[in-house]
Short mmCIF file of C-alpha atoms in Angstrom, two decimals:
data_model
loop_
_atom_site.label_atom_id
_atom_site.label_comp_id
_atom_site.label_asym_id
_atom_site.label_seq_id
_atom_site.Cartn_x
_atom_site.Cartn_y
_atom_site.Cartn_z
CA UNK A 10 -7.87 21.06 -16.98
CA UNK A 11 -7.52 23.55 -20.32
CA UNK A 12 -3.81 22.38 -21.24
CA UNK A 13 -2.58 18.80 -21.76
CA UNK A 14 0.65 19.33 -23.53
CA UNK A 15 2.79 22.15 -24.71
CA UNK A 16 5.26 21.56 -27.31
CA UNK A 17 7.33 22.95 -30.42
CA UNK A 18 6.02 22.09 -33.73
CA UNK A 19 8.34 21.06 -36.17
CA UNK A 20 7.72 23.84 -38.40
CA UNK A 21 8.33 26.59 -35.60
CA UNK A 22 11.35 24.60 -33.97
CA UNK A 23 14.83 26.54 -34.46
CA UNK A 24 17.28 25.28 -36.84
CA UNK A 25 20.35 23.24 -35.27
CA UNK A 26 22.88 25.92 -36.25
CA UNK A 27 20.52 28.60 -33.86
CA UNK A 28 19.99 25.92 -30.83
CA UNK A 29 23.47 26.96 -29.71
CA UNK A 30 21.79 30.33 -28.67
CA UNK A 31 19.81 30.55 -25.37
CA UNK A 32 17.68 29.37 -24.28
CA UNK A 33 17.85 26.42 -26.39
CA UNK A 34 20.92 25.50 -24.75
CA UNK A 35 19.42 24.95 -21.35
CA UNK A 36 18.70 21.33 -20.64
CA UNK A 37 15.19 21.50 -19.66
CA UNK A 38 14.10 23.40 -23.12
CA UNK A 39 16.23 21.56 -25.20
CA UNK A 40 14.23 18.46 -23.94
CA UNK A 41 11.44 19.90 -24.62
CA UNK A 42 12.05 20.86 -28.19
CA UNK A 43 12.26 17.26 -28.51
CA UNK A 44 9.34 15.92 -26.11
CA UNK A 45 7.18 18.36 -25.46
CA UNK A 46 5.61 18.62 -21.63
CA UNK A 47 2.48 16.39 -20.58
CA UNK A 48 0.27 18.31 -17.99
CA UNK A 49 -0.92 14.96 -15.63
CA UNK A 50 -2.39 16.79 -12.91
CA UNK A 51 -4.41 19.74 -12.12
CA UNK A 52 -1.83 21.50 -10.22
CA UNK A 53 1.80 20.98 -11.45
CA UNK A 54 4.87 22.24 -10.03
CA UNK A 55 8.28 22.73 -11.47
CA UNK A 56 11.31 23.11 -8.86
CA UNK A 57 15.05 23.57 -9.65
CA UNK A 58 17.67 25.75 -8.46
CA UNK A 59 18.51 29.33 -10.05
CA UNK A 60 19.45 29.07 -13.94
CA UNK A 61 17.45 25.60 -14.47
CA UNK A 62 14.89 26.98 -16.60
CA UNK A 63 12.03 26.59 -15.00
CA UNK A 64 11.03 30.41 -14.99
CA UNK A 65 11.49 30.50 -18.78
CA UNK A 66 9.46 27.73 -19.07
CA UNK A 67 6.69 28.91 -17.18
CA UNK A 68 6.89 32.17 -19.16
CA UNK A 69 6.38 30.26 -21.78
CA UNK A 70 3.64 27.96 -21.12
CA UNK A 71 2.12 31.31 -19.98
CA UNK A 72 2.13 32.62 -23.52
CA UNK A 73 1.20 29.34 -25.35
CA UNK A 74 -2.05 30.26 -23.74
CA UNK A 75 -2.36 33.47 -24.38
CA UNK A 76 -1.50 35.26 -21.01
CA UNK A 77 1.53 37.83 -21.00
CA UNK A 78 4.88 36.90 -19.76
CA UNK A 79 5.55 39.94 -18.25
CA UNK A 80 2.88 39.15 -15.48
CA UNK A 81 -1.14 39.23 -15.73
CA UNK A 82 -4.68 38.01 -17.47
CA UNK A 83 -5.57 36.81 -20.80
CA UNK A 84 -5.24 40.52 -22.28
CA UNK A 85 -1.74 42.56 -23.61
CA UNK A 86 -1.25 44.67 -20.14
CA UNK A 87 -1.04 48.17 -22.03
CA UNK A 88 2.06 50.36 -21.76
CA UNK A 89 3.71 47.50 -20.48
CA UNK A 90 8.43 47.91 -21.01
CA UNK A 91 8.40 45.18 -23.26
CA UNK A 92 5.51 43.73 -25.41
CA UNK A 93 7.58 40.93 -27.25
CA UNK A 94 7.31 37.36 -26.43
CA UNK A 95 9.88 35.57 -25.21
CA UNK A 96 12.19 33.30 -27.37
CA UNK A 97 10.71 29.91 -26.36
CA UNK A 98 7.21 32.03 -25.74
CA UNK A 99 7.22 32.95 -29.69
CA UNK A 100 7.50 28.69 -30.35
CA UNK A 101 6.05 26.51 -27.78
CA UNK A 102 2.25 25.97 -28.49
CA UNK A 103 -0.44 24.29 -26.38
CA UNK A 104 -2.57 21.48 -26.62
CA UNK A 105 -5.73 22.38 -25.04
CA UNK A 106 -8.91 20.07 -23.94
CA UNK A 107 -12.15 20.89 -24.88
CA UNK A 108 -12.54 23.33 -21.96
CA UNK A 109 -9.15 25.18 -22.90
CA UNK A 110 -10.17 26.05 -26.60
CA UNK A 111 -13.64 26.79 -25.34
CA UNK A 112 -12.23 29.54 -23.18
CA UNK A 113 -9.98 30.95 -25.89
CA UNK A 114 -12.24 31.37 -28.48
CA UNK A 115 -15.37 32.54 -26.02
CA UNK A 116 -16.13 36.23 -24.76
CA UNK A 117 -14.07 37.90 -22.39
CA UNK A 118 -15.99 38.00 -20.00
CA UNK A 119 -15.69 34.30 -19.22
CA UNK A 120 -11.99 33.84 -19.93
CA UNK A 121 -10.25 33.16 -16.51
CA UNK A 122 -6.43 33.32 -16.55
CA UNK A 123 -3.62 34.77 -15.18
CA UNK A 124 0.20 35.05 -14.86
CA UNK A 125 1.84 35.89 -11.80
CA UNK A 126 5.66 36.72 -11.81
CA UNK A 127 7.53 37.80 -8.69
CA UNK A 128 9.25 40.69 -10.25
CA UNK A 129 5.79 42.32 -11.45
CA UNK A 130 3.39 41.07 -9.00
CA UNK A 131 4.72 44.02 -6.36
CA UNK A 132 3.90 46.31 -9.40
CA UNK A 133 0.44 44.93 -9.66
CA UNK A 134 -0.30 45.28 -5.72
CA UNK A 135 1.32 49.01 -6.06
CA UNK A 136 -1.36 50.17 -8.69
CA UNK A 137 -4.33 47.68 -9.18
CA UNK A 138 -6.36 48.15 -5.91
CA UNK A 139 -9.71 49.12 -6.98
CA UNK A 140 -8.80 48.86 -10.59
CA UNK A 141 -12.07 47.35 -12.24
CA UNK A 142 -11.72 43.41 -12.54
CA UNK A 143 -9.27 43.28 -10.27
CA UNK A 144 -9.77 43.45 -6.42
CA UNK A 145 -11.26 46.45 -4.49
CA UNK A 146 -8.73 46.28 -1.89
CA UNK A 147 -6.19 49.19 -1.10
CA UNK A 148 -3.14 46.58 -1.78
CA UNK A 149 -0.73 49.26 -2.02
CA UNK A 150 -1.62 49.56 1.96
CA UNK A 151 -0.30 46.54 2.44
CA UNK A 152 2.80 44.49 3.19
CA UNK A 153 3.69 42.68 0.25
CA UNK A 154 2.89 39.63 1.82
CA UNK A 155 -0.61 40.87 2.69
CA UNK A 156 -1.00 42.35 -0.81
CA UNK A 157 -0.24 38.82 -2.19
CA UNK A 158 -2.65 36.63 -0.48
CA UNK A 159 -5.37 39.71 -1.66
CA UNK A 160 -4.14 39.08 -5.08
CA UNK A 161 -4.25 35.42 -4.90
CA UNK A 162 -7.61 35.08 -3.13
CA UNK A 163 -9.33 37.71 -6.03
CA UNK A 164 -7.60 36.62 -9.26
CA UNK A 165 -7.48 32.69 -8.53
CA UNK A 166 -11.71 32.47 -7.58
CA UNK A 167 -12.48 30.16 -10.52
CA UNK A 168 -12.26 27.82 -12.47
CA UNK A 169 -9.30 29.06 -14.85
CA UNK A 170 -5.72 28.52 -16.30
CA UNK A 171 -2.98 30.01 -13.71
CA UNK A 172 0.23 29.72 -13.93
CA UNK A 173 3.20 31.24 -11.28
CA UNK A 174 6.51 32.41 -11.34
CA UNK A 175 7.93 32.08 -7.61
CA UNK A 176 4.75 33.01 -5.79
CA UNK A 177 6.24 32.60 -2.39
CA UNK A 178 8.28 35.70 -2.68
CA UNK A 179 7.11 37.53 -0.63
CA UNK A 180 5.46 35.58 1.43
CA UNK A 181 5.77 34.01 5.15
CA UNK A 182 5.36 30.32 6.33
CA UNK A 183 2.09 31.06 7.53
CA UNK A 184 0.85 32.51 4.04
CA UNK A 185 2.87 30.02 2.06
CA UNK A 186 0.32 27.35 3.78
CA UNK A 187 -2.70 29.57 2.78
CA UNK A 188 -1.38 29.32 -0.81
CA UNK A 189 -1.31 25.53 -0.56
CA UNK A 190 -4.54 25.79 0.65
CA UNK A 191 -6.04 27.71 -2.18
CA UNK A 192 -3.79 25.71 -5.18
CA UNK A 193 -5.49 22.72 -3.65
CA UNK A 194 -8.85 24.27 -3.78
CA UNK A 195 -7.86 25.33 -7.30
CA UNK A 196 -7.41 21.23 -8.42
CA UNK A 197 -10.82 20.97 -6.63
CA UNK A 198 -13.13 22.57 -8.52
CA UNK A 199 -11.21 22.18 -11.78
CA UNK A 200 -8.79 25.28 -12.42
CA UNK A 201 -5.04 24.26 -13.72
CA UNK A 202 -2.22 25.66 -12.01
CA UNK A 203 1.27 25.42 -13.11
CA UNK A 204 3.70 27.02 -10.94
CA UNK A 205 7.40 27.61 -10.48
CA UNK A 206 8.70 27.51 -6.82
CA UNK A 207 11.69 27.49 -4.90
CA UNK A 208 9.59 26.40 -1.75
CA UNK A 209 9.61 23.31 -0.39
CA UNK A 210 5.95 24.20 1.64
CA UNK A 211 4.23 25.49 -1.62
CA UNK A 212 5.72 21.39 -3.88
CA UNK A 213 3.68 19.46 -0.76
CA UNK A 214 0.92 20.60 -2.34
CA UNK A 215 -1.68 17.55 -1.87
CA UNK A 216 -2.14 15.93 -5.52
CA UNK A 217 0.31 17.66 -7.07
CA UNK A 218 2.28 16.51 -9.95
CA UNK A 219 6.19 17.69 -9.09
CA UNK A 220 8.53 17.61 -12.18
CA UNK A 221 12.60 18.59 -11.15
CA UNK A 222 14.12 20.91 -13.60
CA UNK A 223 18.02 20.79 -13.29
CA UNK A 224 21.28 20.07 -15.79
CA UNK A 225 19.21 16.43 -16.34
CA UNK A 226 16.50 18.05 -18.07
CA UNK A 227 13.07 17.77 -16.45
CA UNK A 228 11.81 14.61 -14.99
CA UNK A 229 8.88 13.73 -12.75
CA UNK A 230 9.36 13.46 -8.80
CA UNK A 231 8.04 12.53 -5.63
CA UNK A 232 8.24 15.50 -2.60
CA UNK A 233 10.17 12.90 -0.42
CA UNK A 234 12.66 12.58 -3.08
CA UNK A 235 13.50 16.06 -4.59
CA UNK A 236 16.85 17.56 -3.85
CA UNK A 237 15.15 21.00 -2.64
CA UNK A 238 13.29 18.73 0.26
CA UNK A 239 16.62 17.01 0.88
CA UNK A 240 18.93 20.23 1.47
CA UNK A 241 16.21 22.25 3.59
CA UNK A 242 15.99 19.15 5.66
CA UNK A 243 20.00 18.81 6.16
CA UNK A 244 20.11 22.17 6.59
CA UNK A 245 17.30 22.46 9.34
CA UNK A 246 19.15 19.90 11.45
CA UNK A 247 22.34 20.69 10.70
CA UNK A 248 22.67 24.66 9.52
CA UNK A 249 26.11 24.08 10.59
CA UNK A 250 26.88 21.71 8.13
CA UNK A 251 26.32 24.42 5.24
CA UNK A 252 27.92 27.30 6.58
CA UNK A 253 30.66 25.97 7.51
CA UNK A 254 31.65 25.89 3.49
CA UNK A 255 30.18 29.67 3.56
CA UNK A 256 31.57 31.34 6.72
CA UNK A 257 35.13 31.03 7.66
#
């Protein structure tokens, strides 16, 4: 692992009059302007529904180590819209192991990380075929789904910090299962992955530490007992039982 903990130190935290701004007021940063976040587990997964937080705190853990928020490695994507951090990004710090800070401070050449968002990922697949240090394939050739998996399978080869906004966007049962696969593989051979999903396939990730982000805060879970799991399942047997609050 290269992160154990993210936090806000003291001296960087906002003042009480400005936590009344987002996104100090959602629950789960709030909580952790007063905990921090333990990393347990090589591959960690934050679920919640839309507007918990957990894509602003990925973001941010993203930046604590040095990768961009608006999607990529551990350099400033050039000509990027908007090359500000975020608001919690500019705060939260890491603490990294041994193998973390050895990676920060060493060449380039050996530093392995990289952020992948949903919203610029189709961007990436659009223009980075071929691109040196990238992947040779013609991704923008692809389906999205195809030019995914490509991305995943030539970014996420090593041992390396990675952390995901939503990965399964555009991507099929079939391919959600060959993520698993390779987030798995990941934990194996000592990478850290931290990744925000809405999917309940990509959270059974074997070995994976689950934390729920929701108007509670953030607080570790079990796959068996997360309210994402819960509703897909009602809803699988029962799609009835939904819609009939949707559709007249």
């Amino acid at each position: 692992m290269f992160v154990d903990r993210v936090y806000v130190p003291e001296a960087l935290a906002p003042a009480h009059t400005e936590r009344g701004r987002w996104p100090f007021t959602v629950a789960c940063v709030a909580q952790l302007l007063e905990h921090g976040l333990a990393f347990t587990h090589p591959v960690t997964f934050l679920v919640g529904d839309n507007g918990s937080g957990k894509s602003t705190l990925v973001e941010a853990i993203a930046e604590s180590f040095k990768l961009d928020a608006y999607g990529g490695r551990l350099a400033r994507l050039r000509g990027r819209p908007d090359p500000t951090k975020t608001p919690l990004g500019e705060v939260l710090r890491a603490d990294t192991t041994s193998a973390g800070a050895r990676m920060l401070a060493g060449p380039r050449r050996n530093k392995k990380g990289f952020f992948l968002r949903a919203e610029t990922a189709f961007d990436m697949t659009e223009n980075l075929g071929g691109v040196p240090g990238y992947w040779d394939q013609d991704t923008s050739a692809m389906s999205h789904g195809e030019g995914f998996l490509t991305m995943f399978q030539a970014m996420f080869d090593a041992p390396g910090f990675y952390v995901m906004d939503e990965p399964e966007a555009a991507l099929s049962f079939s391919s959600c299962l060959q993520l698993v696969g390779l987030m798995h593989q990941l934990g194996e051979i000592g990478a850290q992955v931290i990744c925000a999903t809405h999917s309940p396939v990509l959270a059974s990730t074997p070995g994976a530490d689950i934390i729920e982000v929701g108007d509670h805060g953030f607080r570790r879970a079990k796959w068996d007992d997360l309210e994402l799991v819960d509703h897909w399942r009602r809803y699988l047997t029962n799609p009835s039982a939904y819609l009939r609050h949707i559709i007249p």
